[in-house]
Coordinates of C-alpha atoms in Angstrom, one line a residue:
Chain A
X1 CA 166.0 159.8 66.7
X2 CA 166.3 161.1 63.2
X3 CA 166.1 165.1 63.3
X4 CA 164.6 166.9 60.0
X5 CA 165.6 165.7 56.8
X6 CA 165.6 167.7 53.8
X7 CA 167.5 167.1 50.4
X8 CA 169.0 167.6 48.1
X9 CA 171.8 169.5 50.0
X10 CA 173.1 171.4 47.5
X11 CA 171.5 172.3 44.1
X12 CA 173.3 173.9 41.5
X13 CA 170.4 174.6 38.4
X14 CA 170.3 177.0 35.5
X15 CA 167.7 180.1 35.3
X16 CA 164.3 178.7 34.7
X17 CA 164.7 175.3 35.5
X18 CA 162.2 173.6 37.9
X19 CA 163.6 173.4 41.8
X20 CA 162.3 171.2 44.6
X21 CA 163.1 170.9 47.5
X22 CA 162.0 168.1 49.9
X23 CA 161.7 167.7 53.3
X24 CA 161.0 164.7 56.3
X25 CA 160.1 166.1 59.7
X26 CA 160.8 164.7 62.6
X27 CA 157.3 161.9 63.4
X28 CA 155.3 162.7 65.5
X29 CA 155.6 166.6 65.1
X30 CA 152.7 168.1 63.5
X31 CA 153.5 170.9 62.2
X32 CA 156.2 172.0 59.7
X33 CA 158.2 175.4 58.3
X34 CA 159.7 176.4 55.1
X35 CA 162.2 178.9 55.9
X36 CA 164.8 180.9 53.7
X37 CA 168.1 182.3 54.5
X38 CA 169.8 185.4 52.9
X39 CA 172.7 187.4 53.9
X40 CA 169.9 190.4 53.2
X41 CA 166.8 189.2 55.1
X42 CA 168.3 186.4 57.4
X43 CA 166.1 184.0 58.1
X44 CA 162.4 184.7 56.9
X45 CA 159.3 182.4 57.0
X46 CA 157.5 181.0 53.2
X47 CA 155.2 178.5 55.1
X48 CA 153.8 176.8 57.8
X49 CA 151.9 174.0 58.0
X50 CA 149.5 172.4 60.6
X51 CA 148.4 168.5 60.4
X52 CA 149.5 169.0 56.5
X53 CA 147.1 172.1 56.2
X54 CA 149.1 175.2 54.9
X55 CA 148.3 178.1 57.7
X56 CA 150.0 180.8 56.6
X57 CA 151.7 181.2 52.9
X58 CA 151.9 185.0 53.4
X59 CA 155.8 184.9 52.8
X60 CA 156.1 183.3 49.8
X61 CA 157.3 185.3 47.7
X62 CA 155.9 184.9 44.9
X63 CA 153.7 182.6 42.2
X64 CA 156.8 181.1 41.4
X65 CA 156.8 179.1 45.1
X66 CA 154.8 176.8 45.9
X67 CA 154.6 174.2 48.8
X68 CA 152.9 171.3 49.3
X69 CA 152.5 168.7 52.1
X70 CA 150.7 165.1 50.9
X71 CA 151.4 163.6 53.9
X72 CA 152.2 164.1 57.9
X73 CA 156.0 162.6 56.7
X74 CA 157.0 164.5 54.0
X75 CA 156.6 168.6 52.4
X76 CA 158.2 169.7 48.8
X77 CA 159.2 173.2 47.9
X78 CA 159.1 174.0 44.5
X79 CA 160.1 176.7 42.6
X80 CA 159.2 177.0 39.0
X81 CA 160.7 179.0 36.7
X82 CA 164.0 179.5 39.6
X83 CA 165.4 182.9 39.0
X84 CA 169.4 184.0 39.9
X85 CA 168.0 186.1 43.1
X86 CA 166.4 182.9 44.5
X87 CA 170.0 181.7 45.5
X88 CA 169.9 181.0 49.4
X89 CA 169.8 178.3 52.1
X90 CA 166.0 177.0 52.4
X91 CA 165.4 175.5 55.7
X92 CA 162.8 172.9 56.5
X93 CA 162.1 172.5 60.6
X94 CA 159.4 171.0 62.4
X95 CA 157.5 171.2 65.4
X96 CA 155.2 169.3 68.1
X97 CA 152.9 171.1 70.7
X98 CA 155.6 173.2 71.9
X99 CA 157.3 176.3 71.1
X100 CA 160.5 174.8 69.9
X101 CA 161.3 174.4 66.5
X102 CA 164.0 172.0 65.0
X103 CA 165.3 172.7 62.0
X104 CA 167.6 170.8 59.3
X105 CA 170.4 171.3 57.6
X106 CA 169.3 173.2 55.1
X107 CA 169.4 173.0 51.0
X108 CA 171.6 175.0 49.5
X109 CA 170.0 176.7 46.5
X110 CA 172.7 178.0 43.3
X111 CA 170.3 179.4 40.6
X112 CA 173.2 180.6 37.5
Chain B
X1 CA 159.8 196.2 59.3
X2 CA 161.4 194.3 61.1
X3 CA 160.4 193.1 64.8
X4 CA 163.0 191.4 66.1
X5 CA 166.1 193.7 65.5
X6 CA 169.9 192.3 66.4
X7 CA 171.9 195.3 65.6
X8 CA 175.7 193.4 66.4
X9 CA 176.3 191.5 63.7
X10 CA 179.5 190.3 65.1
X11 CA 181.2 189.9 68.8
X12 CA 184.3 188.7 69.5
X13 CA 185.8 187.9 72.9
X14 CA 188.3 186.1 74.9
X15 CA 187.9 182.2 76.2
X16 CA 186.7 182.6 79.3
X17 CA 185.5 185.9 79.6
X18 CA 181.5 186.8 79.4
X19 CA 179.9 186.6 75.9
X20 CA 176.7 189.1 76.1
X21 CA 174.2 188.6 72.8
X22 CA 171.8 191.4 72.3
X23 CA 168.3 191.6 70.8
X24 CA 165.1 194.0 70.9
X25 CA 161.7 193.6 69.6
X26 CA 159.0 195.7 68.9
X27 CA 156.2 193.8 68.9
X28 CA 154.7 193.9 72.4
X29 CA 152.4 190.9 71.8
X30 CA 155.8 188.5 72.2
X31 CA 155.7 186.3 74.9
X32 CA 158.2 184.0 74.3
X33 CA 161.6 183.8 72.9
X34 CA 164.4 181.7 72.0
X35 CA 167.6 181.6 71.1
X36 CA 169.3 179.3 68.3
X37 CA 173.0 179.0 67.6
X38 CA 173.7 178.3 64.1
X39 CA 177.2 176.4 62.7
X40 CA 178.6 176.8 58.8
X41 CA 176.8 174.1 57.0
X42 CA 174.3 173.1 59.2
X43 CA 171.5 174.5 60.8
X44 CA 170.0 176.5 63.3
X45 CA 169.9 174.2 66.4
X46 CA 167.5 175.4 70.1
X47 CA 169.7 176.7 72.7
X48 CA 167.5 178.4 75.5
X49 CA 163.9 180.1 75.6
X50 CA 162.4 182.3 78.4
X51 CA 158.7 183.0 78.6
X52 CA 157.3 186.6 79.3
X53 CA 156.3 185.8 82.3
X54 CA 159.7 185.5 83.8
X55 CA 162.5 187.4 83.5
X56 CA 165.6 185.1 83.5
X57 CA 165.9 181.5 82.7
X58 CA 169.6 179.5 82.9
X59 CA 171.3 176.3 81.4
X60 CA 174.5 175.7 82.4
X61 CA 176.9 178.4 81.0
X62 CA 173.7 180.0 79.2
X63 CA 171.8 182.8 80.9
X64 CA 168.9 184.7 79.2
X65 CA 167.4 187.8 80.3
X66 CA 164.1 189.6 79.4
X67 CA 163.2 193.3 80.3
X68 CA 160.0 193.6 78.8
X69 CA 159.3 196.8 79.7
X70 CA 162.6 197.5 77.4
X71 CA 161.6 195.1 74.8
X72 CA 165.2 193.9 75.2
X73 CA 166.3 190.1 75.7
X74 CA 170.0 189.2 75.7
X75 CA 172.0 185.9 75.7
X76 CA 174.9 185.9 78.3
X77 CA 177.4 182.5 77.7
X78 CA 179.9 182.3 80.9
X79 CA 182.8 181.1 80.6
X80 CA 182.8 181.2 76.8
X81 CA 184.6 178.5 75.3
X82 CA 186.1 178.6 71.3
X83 CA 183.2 175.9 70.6
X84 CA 180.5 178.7 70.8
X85 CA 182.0 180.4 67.8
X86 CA 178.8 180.4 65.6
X87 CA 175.7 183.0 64.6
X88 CA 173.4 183.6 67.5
X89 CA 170.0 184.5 66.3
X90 CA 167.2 185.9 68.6
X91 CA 163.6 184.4 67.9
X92 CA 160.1 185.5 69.3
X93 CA 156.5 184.8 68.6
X94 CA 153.0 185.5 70.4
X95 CA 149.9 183.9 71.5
X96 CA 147.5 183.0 68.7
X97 CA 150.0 183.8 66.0
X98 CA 150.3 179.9 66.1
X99 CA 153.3 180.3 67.0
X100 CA 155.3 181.4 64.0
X101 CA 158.6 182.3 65.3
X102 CA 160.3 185.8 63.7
X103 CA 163.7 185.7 63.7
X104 CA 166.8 188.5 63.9
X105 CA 169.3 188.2 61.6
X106 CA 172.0 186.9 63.7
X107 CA 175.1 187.5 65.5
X108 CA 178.4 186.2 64.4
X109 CA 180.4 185.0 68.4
X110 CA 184.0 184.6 67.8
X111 CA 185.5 182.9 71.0
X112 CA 189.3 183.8 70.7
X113 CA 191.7 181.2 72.7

């Protein structure tokens, strides 16, 4: 079974160039996580969806994030303009009726 | 604020001896947590969970314990082996949060041979 796919893996961009970030979770689970890790704040939830519904958006940082999820297979990140201090590891994970979570391995996000 | 506090960030011990993982939380409306182990490069993969209704749950070589009237969990890995070198983070959530995990911000296990 394929776990959580996200890509790229590693993004190198310029201050304010576009970012996204992309993301397949596992089928079958229906709901899905954006998370971001910093040696500062760990790991800290943007976003959660629920059947492809954003539930909660309350850590996004700011209007410069935005998530979407068009279908039950697939969830973007975007970031637009990117800034330097946006630099971390964004995580996608996914979940089914449990309380388990399963992440993937992560994009990692340069912004120079 | 944060909720789930992990206040090692880094533990080393001996192959074979005990490793004992720490974490506290201060919300009381927690009822279950987990715990992830995290490599360089890759990420956070499920390890072990206890619900709040018990107070010890074991897998193999991994123990976790809960003392909620503490509001303290810890992860104990016996015999610890050099493979469980990684970052231990500490996760909890609550009923009718829908189940958004909150994370600590890790522990960095060295296993020494």
């Amino acid at each position: 079974d394929a776990g959580v796919i996200q890509s790229p893996r590693h993004e190198v961009t310029e201050m304010g160039q576009e970012v996204t970030l992309r993301c397949k979770p596992i089928s079958g689970h229906n709901s899905l996580f954006w998370y971001r890790q910093t040696m500062m704040r760990g790991l800290e939830l943007l976003i959660y969806f629920n059947n492809n519904v954003p539930i909660d958006d309350s850590g996004m940082p700011e209007d410069r994030f935005s998530a979407k999820m068009p279908n039950a297979s697939f969830s973007t990140l975007k970031i637009q303009p990117s800034e330097p201090r946006d630099s971390a590891v964004y995580f996608c994970a996914s979940r089914s009726t449990g309380n388990t979570i399963y992440f993937g391995e992560g994009s990692w996000l340069t912004v120079v | 604020d944060q909720q789930v506090k992990q206040n090692s960030p880094s533990l080393s011990v001996q192959e074979g001896r005990i490793s004992i993982l720490n974490c506290d939380y201060t919300n009381s409306m927690f009822d279950y947590f987990l715990w992830y182990k995290k490599y360089p490069a890759e990420g956070p993969t499920f390890l072990i969970s206890i619900s709040s209704i018990k107070d010890k749950n074991e897998d193999g070589r991994f123990t976790v314990f809960l003392n909620k009237s503490a509001k303290h969990l810890s992860l104990h890995i016996v015999p610890s082996q050099p493979g469980d070198s990684a970052v231990y983070f500490c996760a909890a959530s609550a009923t009718g949060s829908a189940r958004q995990l909150t994370f600590g911000s890790g522990t960095q296990l060295t296993v020494l041979p």
